[in-house]
């Protein structure tokens, strides 16, 4: 599981954080798996750093490496990008998708950010008041919504993004 606040241990190094779920393995197996995970997320160079010494995006990748290290059958990502700035959030969303695809892991992403969901997911569930309104591909959600609610929800996000872009252009 990967949380929105990363849940890294501040008194442990990056390597020790990644190794946390590997306690049942031998030290050598732990060392190899940690090195493999840090290489996967591009952070081998910060292995001996502490969480407060690295950026938010790097902390997020450490949390991902720690979550993937024990090779879970299913990975739950709970609003994993909400603490990041917009540019880092978008870049990391695509990086996480590439990493999950490369490792063959299945993940459930919980988010309120439609752009994240559409960037990462193969399938998306739209919920309202605890009820699943539609479970479908991003393409079908946009082009064949199952209900007026789903159509309006997708459209509302698109219009808001367009308004924000227009507002930004007006300030330049």
Short mmCIF file of N, CA and C in Angstrom, two decimals:
data_model
loop_
_atom_site.label_atom_id
_atom_site.label_comp_id
_atom_site.label_asym_id
_atom_site.label_seq_id
_atom_site.Cartn_x
_atom_site.Cartn_y
_atom_site.Cartn_z
N UNK A 1 0.85 -1.18 0.00
CA UNK A 1 0.00 0.00 0.00
C UNK A 1 0.89 1.24 0.00
N UNK A 2 0.47 2.22 -0.77
CA UNK A 2 1.21 3.47 -0.85
C UNK A 2 0.25 4.60 -0.48
N UNK A 3 0.60 5.36 0.55
CA UNK A 3 -0.27 6.40 1.09
C UNK A 3 0.04 7.77 0.51
N UNK A 4 -0.92 8.69 0.66
CA UNK A 4 -0.72 10.04 0.15
C UNK A 4 0.36 10.79 0.91
N UNK A 5 0.63 10.42 2.16
CA UNK A 5 1.69 11.11 2.91
C UNK A 5 3.00 10.33 2.89
N UNK A 6 3.08 9.32 2.04
CA UNK A 6 4.27 8.49 1.79
C UNK A 6 4.58 7.53 2.94
N UNK A 7 4.32 7.92 4.19
CA UNK A 7 4.54 7.07 5.37
C UNK A 7 5.97 6.53 5.43
N UNK A 8 6.94 7.36 5.09
CA UNK A 8 8.35 6.96 5.21
C UNK A 8 8.79 7.16 6.65
N UNK A 9 9.70 6.31 7.09
CA UNK A 9 10.24 6.44 8.45
C UNK A 9 11.38 7.45 8.42
N UNK A 10 11.24 8.57 9.13
CA UNK A 10 12.25 9.63 9.04
C UNK A 10 13.61 9.24 9.62
N UNK A 11 13.64 8.27 10.52
CA UNK A 11 14.91 7.87 11.14
C UNK A 11 15.63 6.77 10.36
N UNK A 12 15.03 6.31 9.26
CA UNK A 12 15.65 5.29 8.41
C UNK A 12 16.11 5.91 7.10
N UNK A 13 17.19 5.39 6.55
CA UNK A 13 17.66 5.85 5.24
C UNK A 13 16.69 5.37 4.16
N UNK A 14 16.88 5.87 2.97
CA UNK A 14 16.07 5.44 1.83
C UNK A 14 16.15 3.92 1.69
N UNK A 15 17.35 3.36 1.72
CA UNK A 15 17.52 1.90 1.61
C UNK A 15 16.80 1.16 2.72
N UNK A 16 16.92 1.65 3.93
CA UNK A 16 16.26 1.00 5.06
C UNK A 16 14.74 1.08 4.95
N UNK A 17 14.22 2.19 4.43
CA UNK A 17 12.78 2.31 4.21
C UNK A 17 12.31 1.28 3.19
N UNK A 18 13.05 1.13 2.09
CA UNK A 18 12.66 0.16 1.05
C UNK A 18 12.75 -1.26 1.59
N UNK A 19 13.74 -1.53 2.44
CA UNK A 19 13.95 -2.88 2.98
C UNK A 19 12.94 -3.24 4.08
N UNK A 20 12.16 -2.29 4.53
CA UNK A 20 11.30 -2.51 5.68
C UNK A 20 10.40 -3.74 5.55
N UNK A 21 9.80 -3.96 4.41
CA UNK A 21 8.91 -5.10 4.22
C UNK A 21 9.60 -6.40 3.86
N UNK A 22 10.92 -6.40 3.89
CA UNK A 22 11.70 -7.57 3.47
C UNK A 22 12.38 -8.26 4.65
N UNK A 23 11.93 -8.04 5.85
CA UNK A 23 12.61 -8.54 7.04
C UNK A 23 12.76 -10.06 7.08
N UNK A 24 11.91 -10.78 6.42
CA UNK A 24 12.00 -12.25 6.44
C UNK A 24 13.04 -12.80 5.47
N UNK A 25 13.58 -11.94 4.64
CA UNK A 25 14.60 -12.37 3.69
C UNK A 25 15.99 -12.25 4.31
N UNK A 26 16.95 -12.96 3.71
CA UNK A 26 18.33 -12.85 4.18
C UNK A 26 18.83 -11.44 3.90
N UNK A 27 19.88 -11.05 4.59
CA UNK A 27 20.46 -9.70 4.38
C UNK A 27 20.89 -9.52 2.93
N UNK A 28 21.48 -10.55 2.34
CA UNK A 28 21.94 -10.45 0.95
C UNK A 28 20.75 -10.30 0.00
N UNK A 29 19.69 -11.07 0.23
CA UNK A 29 18.48 -10.96 -0.61
C UNK A 29 17.86 -9.58 -0.45
N UNK A 30 17.86 -9.06 0.78
CA UNK A 30 17.34 -7.71 1.01
C UNK A 30 18.16 -6.68 0.25
N UNK A 31 19.47 -6.79 0.36
CA UNK A 31 20.37 -5.83 -0.30
C UNK A 31 20.13 -5.83 -1.81
N UNK A 32 20.01 -7.03 -2.39
CA UNK A 32 19.79 -7.13 -3.84
C UNK A 32 18.43 -6.55 -4.24
N UNK A 33 17.39 -6.87 -3.47
CA UNK A 33 16.05 -6.38 -3.80
C UNK A 33 15.96 -4.86 -3.65
N UNK A 34 16.57 -4.32 -2.61
CA UNK A 34 16.58 -2.87 -2.41
C UNK A 34 17.29 -2.19 -3.57
N UNK A 35 18.45 -2.71 -3.96
CA UNK A 35 19.19 -2.12 -5.09
C UNK A 35 18.35 -2.19 -6.37
N UNK A 36 17.68 -3.32 -6.59
CA UNK A 36 16.83 -3.49 -7.77
C UNK A 36 15.68 -2.47 -7.77
N UNK A 37 15.02 -2.30 -6.63
CA UNK A 37 13.90 -1.37 -6.53
C UNK A 37 14.35 0.08 -6.69
N UNK A 38 15.47 0.43 -6.08
CA UNK A 38 15.96 1.81 -6.20
C UNK A 38 16.41 2.11 -7.63
N UNK A 39 16.99 1.13 -8.31
CA UNK A 39 17.33 1.31 -9.72
C UNK A 39 16.06 1.48 -10.56
N UNK A 40 15.03 0.70 -10.24
CA UNK A 40 13.77 0.76 -10.97
C UNK A 40 13.16 2.16 -10.90
N UNK A 41 13.23 2.78 -9.74
CA UNK A 41 12.63 4.11 -9.58
C UNK A 41 13.64 5.24 -9.77
N UNK A 42 14.86 4.88 -10.17
CA UNK A 42 15.88 5.88 -10.48
C UNK A 42 16.46 6.60 -9.28
N UNK A 43 16.57 5.90 -8.16
CA UNK A 43 17.05 6.56 -6.94
C UNK A 43 18.24 5.86 -6.29
N UNK A 44 18.97 5.08 -7.03
CA UNK A 44 20.14 4.41 -6.46
C UNK A 44 21.12 5.38 -5.84
N UNK A 45 21.20 6.58 -6.37
CA UNK A 45 22.16 7.57 -5.89
C UNK A 45 21.79 8.19 -4.54
N UNK A 46 20.57 7.98 -4.06
CA UNK A 46 20.17 8.55 -2.76
C UNK A 46 19.94 7.46 -1.71
N UNK A 47 20.46 6.28 -1.94
CA UNK A 47 20.22 5.13 -1.06
C UNK A 47 20.55 5.41 0.40
N UNK A 48 21.57 6.21 0.66
CA UNK A 48 22.01 6.45 2.04
C UNK A 48 21.49 7.77 2.61
N UNK A 49 20.61 8.44 1.85
CA UNK A 49 20.01 9.69 2.32
C UNK A 49 18.81 9.38 3.22
N UNK A 50 18.41 10.38 3.98
CA UNK A 50 17.21 10.28 4.81
C UNK A 50 16.07 10.99 4.09
N UNK A 51 14.81 10.62 4.38
CA UNK A 51 13.68 11.22 3.67
C UNK A 51 13.67 12.75 3.64
N UNK A 52 14.07 13.41 4.72
CA UNK A 52 14.04 14.88 4.74
C UNK A 52 15.11 15.50 3.84
N UNK A 53 16.05 14.69 3.36
CA UNK A 53 17.13 15.19 2.52
C UNK A 53 16.82 15.09 1.03
N UNK A 54 15.66 14.52 0.68
CA UNK A 54 15.31 14.35 -0.73
C UNK A 54 13.99 15.08 -1.03
N UNK A 55 13.72 15.30 -2.31
CA UNK A 55 12.52 16.05 -2.72
C UNK A 55 11.25 15.23 -2.51
N UNK A 56 10.11 15.91 -2.61
CA UNK A 56 8.82 15.24 -2.49
C UNK A 56 8.62 14.17 -3.56
N UNK A 57 9.03 14.48 -4.79
CA UNK A 57 8.91 13.49 -5.86
C UNK A 57 9.78 12.28 -5.61
N UNK A 58 10.98 12.51 -5.06
CA UNK A 58 11.86 11.39 -4.73
C UNK A 58 11.28 10.59 -3.57
N UNK A 59 10.70 11.26 -2.59
CA UNK A 59 10.06 10.55 -1.48
C UNK A 59 8.93 9.67 -2.00
N UNK A 60 8.19 10.18 -2.97
CA UNK A 60 7.09 9.41 -3.55
C UNK A 60 7.63 8.15 -4.22
N UNK A 61 8.74 8.27 -4.93
CA UNK A 61 9.33 7.09 -5.59
C UNK A 61 9.89 6.10 -4.58
N UNK A 62 10.41 6.60 -3.45
CA UNK A 62 10.87 5.70 -2.38
C UNK A 62 9.67 4.91 -1.85
N UNK A 63 8.55 5.60 -1.63
CA UNK A 63 7.34 4.92 -1.15
C UNK A 63 6.88 3.86 -2.14
N UNK A 64 6.98 4.16 -3.44
CA UNK A 64 6.61 3.17 -4.46
C UNK A 64 7.56 1.98 -4.42
N UNK A 65 8.86 2.25 -4.32
CA UNK A 65 9.85 1.16 -4.25
C UNK A 65 9.59 0.29 -3.03
N UNK A 66 9.30 0.90 -1.90
CA UNK A 66 9.01 0.13 -0.68
C UNK A 66 7.75 -0.71 -0.85
N UNK A 67 6.73 -0.16 -1.50
CA UNK A 67 5.49 -0.90 -1.70
C UNK A 67 5.68 -2.08 -2.66
N UNK A 68 6.54 -1.90 -3.67
CA UNK A 68 6.78 -2.96 -4.67
C UNK A 68 7.79 -4.01 -4.20
N UNK A 69 8.67 -3.66 -3.27
CA UNK A 69 9.77 -4.55 -2.87
C UNK A 69 9.32 -5.96 -2.47
N UNK A 70 8.26 -6.13 -1.68
CA UNK A 70 7.86 -7.48 -1.31
C UNK A 70 7.06 -8.22 -2.40
N UNK A 71 6.93 -7.62 -3.59
CA UNK A 71 6.20 -8.21 -4.72
C UNK A 71 4.75 -8.56 -4.36
N UNK A 72 3.96 -7.57 -3.99
CA UNK A 72 2.56 -7.87 -3.64
C UNK A 72 1.76 -8.26 -4.88
N UNK A 73 0.73 -9.06 -4.66
CA UNK A 73 -0.15 -9.43 -5.77
C UNK A 73 -0.98 -8.23 -6.22
N UNK A 74 -1.33 -7.37 -5.28
CA UNK A 74 -2.15 -6.20 -5.57
C UNK A 74 -1.59 -5.02 -4.78
N UNK A 75 -1.44 -3.91 -5.44
CA UNK A 75 -0.92 -2.70 -4.81
C UNK A 75 -2.03 -1.67 -4.73
N UNK A 76 -2.26 -1.11 -3.54
CA UNK A 76 -3.26 -0.06 -3.37
C UNK A 76 -2.54 1.27 -3.28
N UNK A 77 -2.91 2.20 -4.15
CA UNK A 77 -2.34 3.55 -4.17
C UNK A 77 -3.43 4.51 -3.70
N UNK A 78 -3.28 5.04 -2.50
CA UNK A 78 -4.28 5.91 -1.90
C UNK A 78 -3.88 7.37 -2.09
N UNK A 79 -4.46 8.03 -3.09
CA UNK A 79 -4.17 9.43 -3.40
C UNK A 79 -2.66 9.70 -3.39
N UNK A 80 -1.88 8.92 -4.15
CA UNK A 80 -0.43 8.98 -4.00
C UNK A 80 0.24 10.27 -4.47
N UNK A 81 -0.45 11.08 -5.25
CA UNK A 81 0.19 12.27 -5.81
C UNK A 81 -0.36 13.57 -5.23
N UNK A 82 -1.26 13.48 -4.27
CA UNK A 82 -1.96 14.68 -3.80
C UNK A 82 -1.05 15.69 -3.11
N UNK A 83 0.08 15.27 -2.58
CA UNK A 83 0.98 16.20 -1.89
C UNK A 83 2.01 16.85 -2.80
N UNK A 84 1.93 16.58 -4.09
CA UNK A 84 2.96 17.06 -5.02
C UNK A 84 2.46 18.24 -5.84
N UNK A 85 3.40 19.06 -6.33
CA UNK A 85 3.01 20.15 -7.22
C UNK A 85 2.54 19.57 -8.55
N UNK A 86 1.85 20.36 -9.34
CA UNK A 86 1.20 19.89 -10.56
C UNK A 86 2.18 19.25 -11.53
N UNK A 87 3.31 19.89 -11.79
CA UNK A 87 4.28 19.34 -12.75
C UNK A 87 4.82 18.00 -12.28
N UNK A 88 5.21 17.91 -11.01
CA UNK A 88 5.74 16.66 -10.47
C UNK A 88 4.66 15.59 -10.47
N UNK A 89 3.43 15.97 -10.13
CA UNK A 89 2.31 15.03 -10.10
C UNK A 89 2.10 14.39 -11.47
N UNK A 90 2.07 15.20 -12.51
CA UNK A 90 1.83 14.67 -13.86
C UNK A 90 2.98 13.77 -14.31
N UNK A 91 4.20 14.21 -14.07
CA UNK A 91 5.36 13.42 -14.48
C UNK A 91 5.39 12.08 -13.74
N UNK A 92 5.15 12.12 -12.43
CA UNK A 92 5.19 10.89 -11.64
C UNK A 92 4.05 9.95 -12.00
N UNK A 93 2.89 10.49 -12.34
CA UNK A 93 1.78 9.62 -12.73
C UNK A 93 2.17 8.75 -13.91
N UNK A 94 2.81 9.34 -14.91
CA UNK A 94 3.24 8.56 -16.07
C UNK A 94 4.39 7.62 -15.71
N UNK A 95 5.30 8.06 -14.84
CA UNK A 95 6.40 7.19 -14.41
C UNK A 95 5.86 5.97 -13.66
N UNK A 96 4.89 6.19 -12.77
CA UNK A 96 4.32 5.08 -12.01
C UNK A 96 3.65 4.09 -12.94
N UNK A 97 2.92 4.59 -13.93
CA UNK A 97 2.28 3.67 -14.89
C UNK A 97 3.34 2.83 -15.61
N UNK A 98 4.42 3.46 -16.05
CA UNK A 98 5.49 2.73 -16.73
C UNK A 98 6.11 1.68 -15.82
N UNK A 99 6.34 2.03 -14.56
CA UNK A 99 6.94 1.10 -13.61
C UNK A 99 6.00 -0.08 -13.35
N UNK A 100 4.72 0.21 -13.12
CA UNK A 100 3.76 -0.87 -12.87
C UNK A 100 3.63 -1.78 -14.08
N UNK A 101 3.65 -1.20 -15.27
CA UNK A 101 3.59 -2.01 -16.49
C UNK A 101 4.84 -2.87 -16.62
N UNK A 102 6.00 -2.28 -16.36
CA UNK A 102 7.27 -3.02 -16.48
C UNK A 102 7.36 -4.16 -15.48
N UNK A 103 6.83 -3.95 -14.27
CA UNK A 103 6.93 -4.99 -13.24
C UNK A 103 5.77 -5.97 -13.29
N UNK A 104 4.73 -5.64 -14.04
CA UNK A 104 3.58 -6.53 -14.15
C UNK A 104 2.67 -6.51 -12.93
N UNK A 105 2.77 -5.47 -12.12
CA UNK A 105 1.93 -5.38 -10.92
C UNK A 105 0.54 -4.86 -11.27
N UNK A 106 -0.43 -5.33 -10.53
CA UNK A 106 -1.79 -4.83 -10.61
C UNK A 106 -1.97 -3.84 -9.47
N UNK A 107 -2.58 -2.71 -9.77
CA UNK A 107 -2.76 -1.68 -8.74
C UNK A 107 -4.16 -1.11 -8.79
N UNK A 108 -4.64 -0.73 -7.63
CA UNK A 108 -5.88 0.03 -7.52
C UNK A 108 -5.48 1.43 -7.06
N UNK A 109 -5.85 2.42 -7.84
CA UNK A 109 -5.55 3.82 -7.54
C UNK A 109 -6.82 4.49 -7.04
N UNK A 110 -6.77 5.02 -5.84
CA UNK A 110 -7.88 5.80 -5.31
C UNK A 110 -7.50 7.26 -5.47
N UNK A 111 -8.31 8.01 -6.21
CA UNK A 111 -8.02 9.42 -6.44
C UNK A 111 -9.29 10.19 -6.73
N UNK A 112 -9.24 11.48 -6.46
CA UNK A 112 -10.32 12.38 -6.86
C UNK A 112 -9.89 13.20 -8.07
N UNK A 113 -8.68 12.96 -8.53
CA UNK A 113 -8.12 13.72 -9.64
C UNK A 113 -8.32 12.95 -10.94
N UNK A 114 -9.22 13.45 -11.76
CA UNK A 114 -9.55 12.77 -13.01
C UNK A 114 -8.36 12.65 -13.95
N UNK A 115 -7.52 13.66 -14.01
CA UNK A 115 -6.35 13.62 -14.89
C UNK A 115 -5.41 12.48 -14.50
N UNK A 116 -5.20 12.28 -13.19
CA UNK A 116 -4.38 11.16 -12.72
C UNK A 116 -4.98 9.84 -13.15
N UNK A 117 -6.27 9.70 -12.92
CA UNK A 117 -6.95 8.44 -13.25
C UNK A 117 -6.83 8.14 -14.74
N UNK A 118 -7.08 9.14 -15.57
CA UNK A 118 -7.02 8.93 -17.01
C UNK A 118 -5.59 8.68 -17.49
N UNK A 119 -4.60 9.24 -16.80
CA UNK A 119 -3.19 9.05 -17.19
C UNK A 119 -2.69 7.66 -16.83
N UNK A 120 -3.15 7.11 -15.73
CA UNK A 120 -2.59 5.86 -15.21
C UNK A 120 -3.41 4.63 -15.54
N UNK A 121 -4.72 4.74 -15.47
CA UNK A 121 -5.58 3.56 -15.42
C UNK A 121 -5.90 2.92 -16.77
N UNK A 122 -6.03 1.60 -16.73
CA UNK A 122 -6.58 0.84 -17.85
C UNK A 122 -8.10 0.80 -17.73
N UNK A 123 -8.57 0.76 -16.49
CA UNK A 123 -10.00 0.75 -16.18
C UNK A 123 -10.23 1.76 -15.06
N UNK A 124 -11.37 2.46 -15.12
CA UNK A 124 -11.69 3.47 -14.12
C UNK A 124 -13.10 3.22 -13.60
N UNK A 125 -13.27 3.36 -12.31
CA UNK A 125 -14.59 3.28 -11.71
C UNK A 125 -15.01 4.66 -11.25
N UNK A 126 -16.20 5.08 -11.65
CA UNK A 126 -16.77 6.35 -11.21
C UNK A 126 -17.81 6.01 -10.14
N UNK A 127 -17.63 6.61 -8.96
CA UNK A 127 -18.54 6.34 -7.86
C UNK A 127 -19.29 7.60 -7.45
N UNK A 128 -20.51 7.39 -6.96
CA UNK A 128 -21.31 8.48 -6.42
C UNK A 128 -22.06 7.94 -5.21
N UNK A 129 -21.88 8.58 -4.07
CA UNK A 129 -22.56 8.21 -2.84
C UNK A 129 -22.41 6.72 -2.53
N UNK A 130 -21.19 6.21 -2.71
CA UNK A 130 -20.89 4.82 -2.39
C UNK A 130 -21.34 3.80 -3.41
N UNK A 131 -21.88 4.24 -4.53
CA UNK A 131 -22.36 3.33 -5.57
C UNK A 131 -21.49 3.46 -6.82
N UNK A 132 -21.12 2.32 -7.37
CA UNK A 132 -20.33 2.32 -8.61
C UNK A 132 -21.25 2.65 -9.78
N UNK A 133 -21.00 3.78 -10.42
CA UNK A 133 -21.85 4.23 -11.53
C UNK A 133 -21.41 3.62 -12.86
N UNK A 134 -20.09 3.50 -13.06
CA UNK A 134 -19.58 2.89 -14.29
C UNK A 134 -18.15 2.45 -14.06
N UNK A 135 -17.82 1.26 -14.57
CA UNK A 135 -16.46 0.71 -14.54
C UNK A 135 -16.12 0.45 -16.00
N UNK A 136 -15.14 1.19 -16.53
CA UNK A 136 -14.88 1.09 -17.96
C UNK A 136 -13.50 1.65 -18.29
N UNK A 137 -13.16 1.58 -19.55
CA UNK A 137 -11.89 2.16 -20.01
C UNK A 137 -12.02 3.69 -20.02
N UNK A 138 -10.89 4.39 -19.93
CA UNK A 138 -10.96 5.85 -20.01
C UNK A 138 -11.66 6.32 -21.30
N UNK A 139 -11.38 5.63 -22.41
CA UNK A 139 -12.00 6.01 -23.68
C UNK A 139 -13.53 5.89 -23.59
N UNK A 140 -14.02 4.76 -23.09
CA UNK A 140 -15.47 4.55 -23.02
C UNK A 140 -16.14 5.50 -22.03
N UNK A 141 -15.45 5.83 -20.95
CA UNK A 141 -16.03 6.79 -20.01
C UNK A 141 -16.25 8.14 -20.68
N UNK A 142 -15.31 8.54 -21.48
CA UNK A 142 -15.41 9.83 -22.15
C UNK A 142 -16.38 9.80 -23.34
N UNK A 143 -16.37 8.70 -24.09
CA UNK A 143 -17.15 8.64 -25.34
C UNK A 143 -18.45 7.86 -25.25
N UNK A 144 -18.62 7.05 -24.21
CA UNK A 144 -19.86 6.28 -24.06
C UNK A 144 -20.24 6.18 -22.58
N UNK A 145 -20.50 7.32 -21.94
CA UNK A 145 -20.86 7.28 -20.52
C UNK A 145 -22.17 6.51 -20.31
N UNK A 146 -22.22 5.75 -19.22
CA UNK A 146 -23.38 4.89 -18.95
C UNK A 146 -24.57 5.67 -18.40
N UNK A 147 -24.34 6.89 -17.93
CA UNK A 147 -25.44 7.66 -17.35
C UNK A 147 -25.16 9.15 -17.50
N UNK A 148 -26.20 9.93 -17.25
CA UNK A 148 -26.04 11.38 -17.27
C UNK A 148 -25.04 11.83 -16.21
N UNK A 149 -25.07 11.16 -15.05
CA UNK A 149 -24.14 11.52 -13.98
C UNK A 149 -22.70 11.37 -14.45
N UNK A 150 -22.37 10.23 -15.04
CA UNK A 150 -21.00 9.99 -15.51
C UNK A 150 -20.63 11.01 -16.58
N UNK A 151 -21.53 11.25 -17.52
CA UNK A 151 -21.27 12.22 -18.58
C UNK A 151 -20.99 13.60 -18.00
N UNK A 152 -21.83 14.03 -17.06
CA UNK A 152 -21.66 15.35 -16.46
C UNK A 152 -20.40 15.44 -15.62
N UNK A 153 -20.07 14.36 -14.93
CA UNK A 153 -18.86 14.34 -14.10
C UNK A 153 -17.62 14.48 -14.97
N UNK A 154 -17.54 13.72 -16.04
CA UNK A 154 -16.40 13.79 -16.95
C UNK A 154 -16.35 15.16 -17.62
N UNK A 155 -17.48 15.64 -18.05
CA UNK A 155 -17.55 16.94 -18.74
C UNK A 155 -17.17 18.09 -17.80
N UNK A 156 -17.63 18.01 -16.54
CA UNK A 156 -17.35 19.06 -15.56
C UNK A 156 -15.85 19.22 -15.36
N UNK A 157 -15.12 18.11 -15.24
CA UNK A 157 -13.66 18.16 -15.08
C UNK A 157 -13.00 18.77 -16.31
N UNK A 158 -13.46 18.38 -17.48
CA UNK A 158 -12.89 18.90 -18.73
C UNK A 158 -13.11 20.41 -18.82
N UNK A 159 -14.33 20.86 -18.52
CA UNK A 159 -14.63 22.29 -18.57
C UNK A 159 -13.81 23.07 -17.55
N UNK A 160 -13.64 22.51 -16.36
CA UNK A 160 -12.85 23.18 -15.34
C UNK A 160 -11.40 23.33 -15.79
N UNK A 161 -10.84 22.29 -16.38
CA UNK A 161 -9.46 22.35 -16.88
C UNK A 161 -9.33 23.40 -17.98
N UNK A 162 -10.34 23.47 -18.87
CA UNK A 162 -10.32 24.46 -19.94
C UNK A 162 -10.42 25.88 -19.37
N UNK A 163 -11.26 26.07 -18.34
CA UNK A 163 -11.38 27.38 -17.70
C UNK A 163 -10.07 27.80 -17.06
N UNK A 164 -9.42 26.87 -16.36
CA UNK A 164 -8.15 27.18 -15.71
C UNK A 164 -7.08 27.54 -16.73
N UNK A 165 -7.05 26.82 -17.86
CA UNK A 165 -6.07 27.12 -18.91
C UNK A 165 -6.33 28.51 -19.49
N UNK A 166 -7.60 28.84 -19.72
CA UNK A 166 -7.94 30.16 -20.26
C UNK A 166 -7.57 31.25 -19.26
N UNK A 167 -7.82 31.01 -17.99
CA UNK A 167 -7.48 31.98 -16.95
C UNK A 167 -5.97 32.19 -16.90
N UNK A 168 -5.22 31.12 -16.99
CA UNK A 168 -3.75 31.22 -16.99
C UNK A 168 -3.25 32.02 -18.18
N UNK A 169 -3.84 31.79 -19.34
CA UNK A 169 -3.43 32.53 -20.54
C UNK A 169 -3.72 34.02 -20.37
N UNK A 170 -4.83 34.35 -19.71
CA UNK A 170 -5.20 35.74 -19.51
C UNK A 170 -4.28 36.47 -18.55
N UNK A 171 -3.57 35.75 -17.70
CA UNK A 171 -2.68 36.37 -16.71
C UNK A 171 -1.29 36.59 -17.27
N UNK A 172 -0.97 36.01 -18.40
CA UNK A 172 0.38 36.12 -18.97
C UNK A 172 0.61 37.45 -19.65
#
